[in-house]
Amino acid sequence: MADLIVTTREGKTRTLAATAGLSVMEVIREGGVDELLALCGGSLSCGTCHIIVDPAQIGQLPQVTDDEEALLDELDGRTVTSRLSCQIPFRETMNGLRVTIPI
């Protein structure tokens, strides 16, 4: 078991137990962080699972696909380390990954 560290919109930091194989979106939702909407349930069609990844850790993640890039382009508040959490499969090697749910 590894940890995912999430900063909520309120600025509170929570450490969640993360199971490898789940998406980062699933880890956040199963960890009880309700403010990540994820309306499409991970089907890459809405962009409501937007997170910002710690810049020092962005290199640990798989590359952004063209479809994910297109949805990210439509979001207000996009940063250079913005990702859709449904598109990031969590791996044990990501232990300690820090993400923020943007306002």
PDB file of C-alpha atoms in Angstrom, residues 1-7 13-19 22-29 31 33 36 51-53 57 60-61 85 88 90-91 94-101:
ATOM      1  CA  MET A   1       0.000   0.000   0.000  1.00  0.00           C
ATOM      2  CA  ALA A   2       1.261   3.447  -0.884  1.00  0.00           C
ATOM      3  CA  ASP A   3       0.112   6.972  -0.068  1.00  0.00           C
ATOM      4  CA  LEU A   4      -1.412   9.734  -2.165  1.00  0.00           C
ATOM      5  CA  ILE A   5      -1.289  13.187  -0.584  1.00  0.00           C
ATOM      6  CA  VAL A   6      -4.204  15.423  -1.554  1.00  0.00           C
ATOM      7  CA  THR A   7      -4.685  19.106  -0.834  1.00  0.00           C
ATOM      8  CA  THR A  13      -3.941  18.119   3.319  1.00  0.00           C
ATOM      9  CA  ARG A  14      -5.063  14.502   3.537  1.00  0.00           C
ATOM     10  CA  THR A  15      -2.966  11.385   3.148  1.00  0.00           C
ATOM     11  CA  LEU A  16      -4.902   8.598   1.465  1.00  0.00           C
ATOM     12  CA  ALA A  17      -4.026   4.924   1.271  1.00  0.00           C
ATOM     13  CA  ALA A  18      -3.660   4.172  -2.431  1.00  0.00           C
ATOM     14  CA  THR A  19      -4.060   0.813  -4.107  1.00  0.00           C
ATOM     15  CA  LEU A  22      -6.770   2.221  -9.328  1.00  0.00           C
ATOM     16  CA  SER A  23      -6.774   5.590 -11.026  1.00  0.00           C
ATOM     17  CA  VAL A  24      -5.787   8.620  -8.954  1.00  0.00           C
ATOM     18  CA  MET A  25      -9.438   9.695  -9.319  1.00  0.00           C
ATOM     19  CA  GLU A  26     -10.633   6.442  -7.749  1.00  0.00           C
ATOM     20  CA  VAL A  27      -8.128   6.721  -4.896  1.00  0.00           C
ATOM     21  CA  ILE A  28      -9.345  10.248  -4.122  1.00  0.00           C
ATOM     22  CA  ARG A  29     -13.024   9.345  -4.247  1.00  0.00           C
ATOM     23  CA  GLY A  31     -10.569   8.128   0.267  1.00  0.00           C
ATOM     24  CA  VAL A  33     -12.641  13.457  -0.711  1.00  0.00           C
ATOM     25  CA  LEU A  36     -13.507  15.919  -6.807  1.00  0.00           C
ATOM     26  CA  ILE A  51      -5.974  18.024 -10.387  1.00  0.00           C
ATOM     27  CA  ILE A  52      -2.679  19.856 -10.193  1.00  0.00           C
ATOM     28  CA  VAL A  53       0.347  17.653  -9.641  1.00  0.00           C
ATOM     29  CA  GLN A  57       6.698  14.875  -9.298  1.00  0.00           C
ATOM     30  CA  GLN A  60       6.626  10.247 -12.543  1.00  0.00           C
ATOM     31  CA  LEU A  61       3.373  10.243 -14.484  1.00  0.00           C
ATOM     32  CA  SER A  85      -6.971  12.228 -12.330  1.00  0.00           C
ATOM     33  CA  ILE A  88      -3.395   8.471 -14.106  1.00  0.00           C
ATOM     34  CA  PHE A  90      -1.663   4.804  -9.549  1.00  0.00           C
ATOM     35  CA  ARG A  91       1.494   2.703  -9.157  1.00  0.00           C
ATOM     36  CA  MET A  94       4.139   6.934  -6.998  1.00  0.00           C
ATOM     37  CA  ASN A  95       4.153   6.623  -3.196  1.00  0.00           C
ATOM     38  CA  GLY A  96       3.934  10.123  -1.727  1.00  0.00           C
ATOM     39  CA  LEU A  97       2.537  11.713  -4.902  1.00  0.00           C
ATOM     40  CA  ARG A  98       1.148  15.168  -4.044  1.00  0.00           C
ATOM     41  CA  VAL A  99      -1.840  16.580  -5.878  1.00  0.00           C
ATOM     42  CA  THR A 100      -4.108  19.573  -5.362  1.00  0.00           C
ATOM     43  CA  ILE A 101      -7.768  19.883  -6.251  1.00  0.00           C
TER      44      ILE A 101
END
